Backbone as CSV, one residue per row, in Angstrom:
resi,resn,N_x,N_y,N_z,CA_x,CA_y,CA_z,C_x,C_y,C_z
1,GLU,4.750,-5.655,-2.142,4.835,-5.899,-3.569,6.258,-5.752,-4.083
2,GLY,6.986,-4.809,-3.534,8.311,-4.522,-4.052,9.422,-5.352,-3.444
3,PHE,9.105,-6.249,-2.505,10.149,-7.016,-1.806,9.891,-8.522,-1.919
4,GLN,9.492,-8.968,-3.090,9.095,-10.356,-3.244,10.254,-11.328,-3.070
5,GLY,11.470,-10.884,-3.283,12.613,-11.766,-3.112,12.892,-12.114,-1.665
6,PHE,12.276,-11.400,-0.725,12.518,-11.631,0.702,11.368,-12.394,1.367
7,ALA,10.428,-12.909,0.599,9.226,-13.528,1.154,9.528,-14.879,1.789
8,LEU,8.849,-15.138,2.892,8.859,-16.477,3.490,7.790,-17.317,2.820
9,PRO,7.955,-18.632,2.775,6.917,-19.475,2.171,5.627,-19.434,2.992
10,LEU,4.499,-19.548,2.317,3.201,-19.517,3.000,3.049,-20.668,3.988
11,SER,3.803,-21.708,3.780,3.749,-22.847,4.705,4.235,-22.468,6.101
12,GLU,4.892,-21.322,6.229,5.417,-20.872,7.525,4.461,-19.971,8.291
13,ARG,3.236,-19.785,7.787,2.300,-18.878,8.465,2.063,-19.285,9.920
14,ALA,1.866,-20.561,10.173,1.595,-21.016,11.546,2.757,-20.701,12.474
15,ALA,3.969,-20.877,11.994,5.150,-20.589,12.810,5.243,-19.098,13.119
16,ILE,4.914,-18.272,12.132,4.956,-16.826,12.340,3.853,-16.395,13.303
17,GLN,2.670,-17.005,13.171,1.580,-16.707,14.105,1.998,-17.021,15.538
18,LYS,2.698,-18.133,15.701,3.167,-18.531,17.028,4.186,-17.534,17.570
19,MET,4.992,-16.988,16.676,6.060,-16.076,17.068,5.539,-14.676,17.418
20,ILE,4.630,-14.128,16.585,4.208,-12.735,16.787,2.724,-12.581,17.120
21,GLY,1.992,-13.701,17.101,0.564,-13.653,17.395,-0.256,-13.585,16.118
22,PRO,-1.483,-14.132,16.158,-2.297,-14.206,14.941,-2.715,-12.851,14.382
23,GLU,-2.973,-11.872,15.254,-3.397,-10.558,14.758,-2.274,-9.872,13.985
24,SER,-1.072,-9.909,14.531,0.073,-9.290,13.850,0.416,-10.036,12.565
25,GLU,0.349,-11.352,12.619,0.667,-12.146,11.428,-0.337,-11.865,10.326
26,LYS,-1.617,-11.691,10.681,-2.629,-11.393,9.662,-2.306,-10.078,8.963
27,LEU,-1.910,-9.072,9.717,-1.533,-7.794,9.106,-0.349,-7.967,8.163
28,CYS,0.646,-8.742,8.592,1.820,-8.985,7.752,1.440,-9.733,6.476
29,PHE,0.590,-10.743,6.628,0.127,-11.533,5.484,-0.573,-10.631,4.469
30,ILE,-1.494,-9.804,4.964,-2.220,-8.898,4.073,-1.251,-7.931,3.396
31,PHE,-0.318,-7.398,4.169,0.646,-6.437,3.634,1.409,-7.028,2.450
32,CYS,1.702,-8.321,2.517,2.449,-8.985,1.447,1.578,-9.395,0.267
33,MET,0.295,-9.625,0.496,-0.586,-10.181,-0.529,-1.422,-9.141,-1.272
34,VAL,-1.670,-8.005,-0.647,-2.753,-7.129,-1.095,-2.405,-6.319,-2.347
35,ASP,-3.426,-6.112,-3.140,-3.378,-5.155,-4.249,-3.632,-3.789,-3.633
36,ARG,-2.615,-2.949,-3.588,-2.719,-1.680,-2.874,-3.752,-0.734,-3.471
37,SER,-4.104,-0.924,-4.733,-5.165,-0.084,-5.300,-6.498,-0.374,-4.619
38,THR,-6.697,-1.602,-4.138,-7.947,-1.915,-3.443,-7.939,-1.381,-2.015
39,VAL,-6.758,-1.279,-1.418,-6.632,-0.614,-0.113,-7.029,0.852,-0.276
40,ASP,-6.444,1.478,-1.285,-6.696,2.898,-1.495,-8.169,3.167,-1.782
41,GLN,-8.837,2.239,-2.453,-10.261,2.453,-2.717,-11.058,2.516,-1.417
42,THR,-10.723,1.668,-0.451,-11.430,1.730,0.839,-11.118,3.033,1.563
43,VAL,-9.911,3.524,1.380,-9.506,4.797,1.997,-10.314,5.946,1.395
44,PHE,-10.437,5.956,0.071,-11.200,7.024,-0.584,-12.697,6.900,-0.309
45,ASP,-13.178,5.685,-0.088,-14.607,5.470,0.186,-14.995,5.794,1.627
46,TRP,-14.029,5.897,2.524,-14.303,6.132,3.943,-15.089,7.421,4.133
47,ASP,-16.125,7.338,4.954,-16.983,8.488,5.250,-17.112,8.609,6.757
48,PRO,-16.563,9.655,7.350,-16.624,9.777,8.815,-18.043,9.867,9.353
49,GLU,-18.967,10.339,8.520,-20.366,10.460,8.953,-21.078,9.112,8.951
50,ALA,-20.580,8.186,8.168,-21.225,6.871,8.054,-20.376,5.782,8.696
51,SER,-19.529,6.168,9.614,-18.609,5.216,10.234,-19.360,4.265,11.163
52,ASP,-19.198,2.981,10.934,-19.880,1.950,11.719,-18.825,0.990,12.251
53,GLU,-18.788,0.819,13.567,-17.776,-0.047,14.180,-17.896,-1.497,13.712
54,ARG,-19.075,-1.891,13.226,-19.283,-3.280,12.774,-19.004,-3.461,11.289
55,ALA,-18.610,-2.397,10.621,-18.379,-2.458,9.177,-17.238,-3.410,8.839
56,LEU,-17.353,-4.028,7.679,-16.268,-4.844,7.138,-15.648,-4.111,5.953
57,PHE,-14.351,-4.228,5.826,-13.619,-3.596,4.737,-13.017,-4.703,3.880
58,VAL,-13.143,-4.560,2.572,-12.745,-5.633,1.659,-11.627,-5.159,0.746
59,PHE,-10.519,-5.878,0.804,-9.410,-5.712,-0.128,-9.426,-6.905,-1.080
60,LYS,-8.593,-6.813,-2.098,-8.336,-7.948,-2.987,-6.834,-8.227,-3.005
61,ALA,-6.519,-9.496,-3.167,-5.113,-9.867,-3.349,-4.635,-9.354,-4.709
62,ARG,-3.340,-9.274,-4.874,-2.774,-8.821,-6.138,-3.269,-9.712,-7.282
63,PRO,-3.471,-9.144,-8.465,-4.017,-9.921,-9.575,-3.266,-11.212,-9.859
64,GLU,-1.933,-11.170,-9.788,-1.159,-12.377,-10.098,-1.291,-13.452,-9.024
65,LEU,-1.879,-13.090,-7.881,-2.115,-14.069,-6.806,-3.556,-14.569,-6.780
66,GLY,-4.368,-14.125,-7.729,-5.717,-14.657,-7.857,-6.833,-13.728,-7.415
67,ARG,-6.491,-12.554,-6.927,-7.489,-11.561,-6.527,-8.509,-12.095,-5.529
68,PHE,-8.073,-12.963,-4.638,-9.005,-13.458,-3.628,-9.379,-12.321,-2.684
69,THR,-10.537,-12.467,-2.060,-11.067,-11.444,-1.164,-10.371,-11.498,0.191
70,ILE,-10.052,-10.326,0.732,-9.460,-10.210,2.060,-10.378,-9.310,2.882
71,GLU,-11.029,-9.877,3.880,-11.966,-9.110,4.714,-11.309,-8.683,6.013
72,LEU,-11.563,-7.444,6.404,-11.037,-6.911,7.662,-12.164,-6.258,8.453
73,THR,-12.097,-6.406,9.756,-12.981,-5.630,10.613,-12.508,-4.177,10.580
74,LYS,-13.306,-3.289,11.134,-12.892,-1.888,11.155,-11.589,-1.706,11.931
75,GLU,-11.454,-2.388,13.054,-10.226,-2.263,13.846,-9.024,-2.780,13.068
76,GLU,-9.183,-3.917,12.384,-8.089,-4.447,11.565,-7.745,-3.478,10.437
77,TRP,-8.774,-2.905,9.827,-8.563,-1.946,8.740,-7.781,-0.730,9.233
78,LEU,-8.174,-0.195,10.372,-7.456,0.962,10.928,-6.014,0.602,11.275
79,ASN,-5.815,-0.584,11.832,-4.452,-1.034,12.116,-3.627,-1.120,10.830
80,PHE,-4.266,-1.630,9.772,-3.568,-1.761,8.500,-3.247,-0.395,7.906
81,VAL,-4.187,0.525,7.980,-3.962,1.887,7.478,-2.813,2.542,8.243
82,GLU,-2.802,2.373,9.558,-1.738,2.960,10.368,-0.381,2.349,10.016
83,LEU,-0.336,1.038,9.875,0.902,0.351,9.483,1.388,0.836,8.116
84,THR,0.472,0.938,7.173,0.808,1.335,5.807,1.382,2.747,5.767
85,LEU,0.717,3.670,6.453,1.194,5.053,6.461,2.556,5.156,7.155
86,ALA,2.689,4.512,8.312,3.957,4.577,9.053,5.098,3.983,8.235
87,ASP,4.836,2.872,7.568,5.852,2.215,6.744,6.345,3.155,5.646
88,TRP,5.401,3.841,4.990,5.792,4.713,3.889,6.517,5.954,4.383
89,LEU,6.041,6.548,5.452,6.693,7.752,5.968,8.139,7.478,6.367
90,GLU,8.392,6.262,6.816,9.751,5.899,7.217,10.670,5.709,6.002
91,GLN,10.091,5.373,4.849,10.906,5.016,3.683,11.067,6.090,2.626
92,VAL,10.082,6.975,2.487,9.979,7.777,1.272,11.180,8.684,1.035
93,GLU,11.703,9.316,2.057,12.826,10.228,1.835,14.051,9.475,1.325
94,GLY,14.349,8.332,1.931,15.469,7.527,1.465,15.263,7.009,0.053
95,ALA,14.024,6.593,-0.239,13.719,6.083,-1.578,13.886,7.161,-2.643
96,SER,13.709,8.408,-2.250,13.775,9.510,-3.221,15.197,9.793,-3.707
97,LYS,16.180,9.250,-3.021,17.578,9.584,-3.328,18.102,8.895,-4.589
98,VAL,17.369,7.876,-5.042,17.796,7.142,-6.240,16.593,6.905,-7.149
99,SER,16.878,6.634,-8.392,15.810,6.243,-9.317,15.476,4.764,-9.085
100,SER,14.327,4.334,-9.599,13.930,2.926,-9.473,13.282,2.475,-10.769
101,ASP,13.920,1.529,-11.434,13.352,0.986,-12.670,12.060,0.235,-12.395
102,ILE,12.020,-0.487,-11.283,10.839,-1.308,-11.004,9.629,-0.463,-10.608
103,PHE,9.852,0.625,-9.861,8.751,1.514,-9.485,8.529,2.625,-10.508
104,LEU,9.373,2.683,-11.530,9.260,3.679,-12.600,9.492,5.103,-12.094
105,TRP,10.411,5.258,-11.129,10.715,6.566,-10.563,12.028,7.095,-11.107
106,GLU,12.039,8.373,-11.423,13.287,9.101,-11.554,13.688,9.528,-10.140
107,THR,14.908,9.957,-9.958,15.353,10.413,-8.644,14.411,11.506,-8.129
108,GLY,13.955,11.334,-6.889,13.062,12.299,-6.268,11.583,11.997,-6.415
109,GLU,11.228,11.083,-7.307,9.814,10.871,-7.614,9.094,9.911,-6.673
110,SER,9.796,9.306,-5.720,9.125,8.379,-4.799,8.003,9.065,-4.029
111,TYR,8.112,10.360,-3.792,7.068,11.088,-3.060,5.718,11.033,-3.778
112,ALA,5.750,10.834,-5.083,4.516,10.795,-5.862,3.683,9.541,-5.582
113,TYR,4.355,8.500,-5.102,3.711,7.198,-4.952,2.520,7.271,-3.996
114,ARG,1.333,7.043,-4.522,0.072,7.001,-3.761,-0.096,8.261,-2.884
115,ARG,0.367,9.375,-3.379,0.383,10.637,-2.641,-0.989,10.973,-2.041
116,ILE,-2.026,10.874,-2.848,-3.364,11.270,-2.395,-3.896,10.283,-1.355
117,ALA,-3.623,9.008,-1.557,-4.079,7.992,-0.603,-3.414,8.169,0.755
118,TYR,-2.116,8.458,0.765,-1.433,8.640,2.053,-1.965,9.860,2.796
119,LYS,-2.284,10.907,2.082,-2.864,12.086,2.736,-4.205,11.722,3.370
120,ARG,-4.996,10.968,2.625,-6.304,10.550,3.147,-6.137,9.641,4.368
121,MET,-5.144,8.760,4.342,-4.890,7.894,5.494,-4.595,8.723,6.739
122,SER,-3.813,9.779,6.586,-3.498,10.617,7.746,-4.751,11.288,8.288
123,GLU,-5.655,11.664,7.404,-6.921,12.284,7.823,-7.806,11.275,8.555
124,ILE,-7.853,10.053,8.039,-8.641,8.995,8.679,-8.131,8.726,10.089
125,LEU,-6.822,8.565,10.213,-6.239,8.251,11.517,-6.419,9.393,12.506
126,ALA,-6.371,10.624,12.023,-6.569,11.779,12.904,-7.962,11.773,13.520
127,ILE,-8.932,11.247,12.787,-10.312,11.199,13.288,-10.584,9.898,14.030
128,GLU,-10.264,8.783,13.401,-10.623,7.477,13.957,-9.727,7.060,15.127
129,ARG,-8.509,7.572,15.162,-7.586,7.213,16.235,-7.274,8.430,17.126
130,SER,-8.245,9.323,17.201,-8.119,10.463,18.096,-8.407,9.972,19.513
131,PRO,-7.749,10.479,20.539,-6.815,11.600,20.509,-5.369,11.203,20.194
132,ARG,-5.045,9.903,20.180,-3.641,9.499,20.027,-3.002,10.048,18.764
133,LEU,-3.731,10.003,17.644,-3.138,10.412,16.375,-3.772,11.672,15.785
134,LYS,-4.579,12.353,16.553,-5.298,13.521,16.024,-4.353,14.526,15.377
135,HIS,-3.251,14.827,16.041,-2.292,15.785,15.501,-1.057,15.093,14.933
136,VAL,-0.759,13.915,15.452,0.487,13.239,15.079,0.499,12.810,13.613
137,ALA,-0.557,12.128,13.156,-0.547,11.604,11.781,-0.448,12.718,10.742
138,PRO,-1.282,13.762,10.808,-1.134,14.833,9.812,0.205,15.564,9.923
139,ALA,0.691,15.773,11.146,1.959,16.496,11.328,3.136,15.696,10.779
140,MET,3.131,14.379,10.998,4.223,13.549,10.479,4.209,13.515,8.957
141,LEU,3.012,13.388,8.380,2.920,13.396,6.920,3.437,14.728,6.370
142,GLU,3.005,15.815,6.969,3.441,17.137,6.511,4.955,17.295,6.632
143,ALA,5.524,16.848,7.742,6.967,16.982,7.957,7.757,16.168,6.935
144,VAL,7.317,14.958,6.671,8.026,14.114,5.700,7.890,14.679,4.295
145,MET,6.676,15.074,3.912,6.468,15.583,2.563,7.149,16.936,2.346
146,ALA,7.431,17.643,3.428,8.152,18.918,3.315,9.590,18.719,2.849
147,THR,10.092,17.490,2.942,11.454,17.206,2.481,11.512,17.000,0.963
148,GLU,10.360,16.995,0.315,10.300,16.781,-1.132,10.720,18.038,-1.892
149,SER,11.436,17.840,-2.972,11.804,18.949,-3.850,10.560,19.514,-4.531
150,VAL,10.579,20.801,-4.781,9.455,21.424,-5.494,9.325,20.865,-6.911
151,LYS,10.376,20.247,-7.422,10.360,19.731,-8.790,9.390,18.571,-8.986
152,THR,9.049,17.864,-7.908,8.189,16.678,-8.059,6.827,16.812,-7.360
153,ARG,6.560,17.932,-6.747,5.324,18.064,-5.959,4.045,18.061,-6.790
154,HIS,4.179,18.178,-8.086,3.004,18.155,-8.968,2.694,16.743,-9.473
155,LEU,3.484,15.751,-9.042,3.332,14.386,-9.561,2.589,13.484,-8.576
156,VAL,1.867,12.518,-9.131,1.245,11.473,-8.318,1.326,10.150,-9.084
157,GLN,1.599,9.098,-8.341,1.610,7.745,-8.907,0.531,6.975,-8.154
158,ALA,-0.620,6.845,-8.777,-1.798,6.332,-8.079,-1.788,4.822,-7.882
159,ARG,-1.039,4.106,-8.692,-1.077,2.642,-8.619,0.330,2.067,-8.669
160,THR,0.541,0.985,-7.937,1.835,0.307,-7.942,2.068,-0.347,-9.303
161,PRO,3.205,-0.089,-9.929,3.511,-0.784,-11.186,3.703,-2.280,-10.935
162,PRO,3.586,-3.102,-11.974,3.820,-4.536,-11.786,5.256,-4.810,-11.377
163,MET,5.409,-5.680,-10.388,6.728,-5.970,-9.826,7.344,-7.249,-10.389
164,SER,6.609,-7.919,-11.273,7.107,-9.172,-11.851,6.440,-9.374,-13.202
165,GLN,6.940,-10.321,-13.959,6.304,-10.632,-15.246,4.890,-11.170,-15.019
166,ALA,4.701,-11.954,-13.967,3.356,-12.471,-13.666,2.384,-11.332,-13.376
167,ALA,2.863,-10.317,-12.663,2.010,-9.165,-12.361,1.682,-8.392,-13.636
168,GLU,2.674,-8.228,-14.504,2.445,-7.542,-15.783,1.422,-8.298,-16.627
169,ASP,1.563,-9.621,-16.697,0.629,-10.441,-17.471,-0.787,-10.346,-16.900
170,ALA,-0.900,-10.326,-15.567,-2.210,-10.234,-14.922,-2.879,-8.901,-15.231
171,LEU,-2.119,-7.812,-15.188,-2.695,-6.506,-15.522,-3.125,-6.449,-16.989
172,ARG,-2.324,-7.047,-17.850,-2.670,-7.080,-19.272,-3.981,-7.847,-19.475
173,ALA,-4.148,-8.946,-18.752,-5.390,-9.729,-18.856,-6.589,-8.930,-18.353
174,LEU,-6.416,-8.209,-17.270,-7.514,-7.397,-16.730,-7.898,-6.272,-17.678
175,ARG,-6.897,-5.661,-18.302,-7.208,-4.628,-19.298,-7.983,-5.231,-20.471
176,ALA,-7.616,-6.462,-20.856,-8.253,-7.122,-22.000,-9.733,-7.397,-21.766
177,VAL,-10.130,-7.524,-20.500,-11.552,-7.750,-20.209,-12.250,-6.469,-19.761
178,GLY,-11.578,-5.340,-20.003,-12.239,-4.064,-19.818,-11.951,-3.303,-18.540
179,GLU,-11.052,-3.818,-17.701,-10.747,-3.077,-16.478,-9.915,-1.839,-16.817
180,ASP,-10.275,-0.730,-16.192,-9.635,0.553,-16.496,-8.347,0.705,-15.700
181,ILE,-7.280,0.163,-16.254,-5.954,0.253,-15.649,-5.049,0.973,-16.640
182,PRO,-4.513,2.133,-16.268,-3.669,2.867,-17.221,-2.477,2.030,-17.693
183,GLU,-2.098,2.243,-18.944,-0.909,1.578,-19.475,0.356,2.138,-18.829
184,ASP,0.372,3.455,-18.648,1.542,4.124,-18.078,1.307,4.322,-16.582
185,LEU,2.025,3.558,-15.759,1.853,3.626,-14.306,2.964,4.423,-13.624
186,SER,3.743,5.155,-14.406,4.770,6.024,-13.832,4.101,7.265,-13.220
187,PRO,4.821,8.021,-12.401,4.247,9.245,-11.847,3.758,10.192,-12.950
188,GLN,2.571,10.756,-12.713,1.927,11.632,-13.689,1.619,12.987,-13.055
189,PRO,1.452,14.037,-13.870,0.997,15.309,-13.307,-0.306,15.110,-12.540
190,LEU,-0.436,15.775,-11.442,-1.500,15.526,-10.471,-2.881,15.454,-11.083
191,GLN,-3.314,16.430,-11.844,-4.675,16.444,-12.368,-4.926,15.301,-13.339
192,ALA,-3.967,15.032,-14.207,-4.118,13.941,-15.178,-4.256,12.609,-14.469
193,ALA,-3.477,12.391,-13.419,-3.532,11.136,-12.670,-4.872,11.005,-11.970
194,CYS,-5.370,12.094,-11.399,-6.661,12.062,-10.691,-7.785,11.753,-11.677
195,ASP,-7.734,12.357,-12.847,-8.785,12.140,-13.837,-8.877,10.706,-14.286
196,SER,-7.723,10.010,-14.334,-7.715,8.646,-14.867,-7.907,7.578,-13.799
197,THR,-7.790,7.934,-12.506,-7.839,6.874,-11.494,-8.864,7.082,-10.401
198,LEU,-9.331,8.300,-10.173,-10.227,8.536,-9.039,-11.647,8.792,-9.498
């Protein structure tokens, strides 16, 4: 969502599939298209007691892209969760060094971004990808988050802010038809953010 200026045209999907394989290209395609709030909903809905290898997981594309349905098998979903968590753990400390107008962060606040969802992802991977990630995913999350200043540890940013005018217009339209999307998508104190989004 935050790197739209670097996107390849969709007409190049076949070429990318040829280069990296269809499974990898599908993950990349989803990563670029998906509304991350719908990813997080599947993460929060995950139940280890009701885990079914044949289950399908459903995301939606970003509102400004039409909110089309994106279906994943359980294996694809786990691959996507692993990619998402690894991507964020690699970036968050560097992102914290500066403020971001587009993400609505003051310096240091990047750690707040989807904080609860990333913790849940590490828990999912520890169980579903055991033994490979049983200790690795939670330990890596803990190590990265330990670099956060105590000044921002009470904040959470549950949803990605709009990254373009089209995204802003789409969110405004969804609010107009009754969808519960907060007006203020900047990092919020933990309890207040949980009350309004979970």
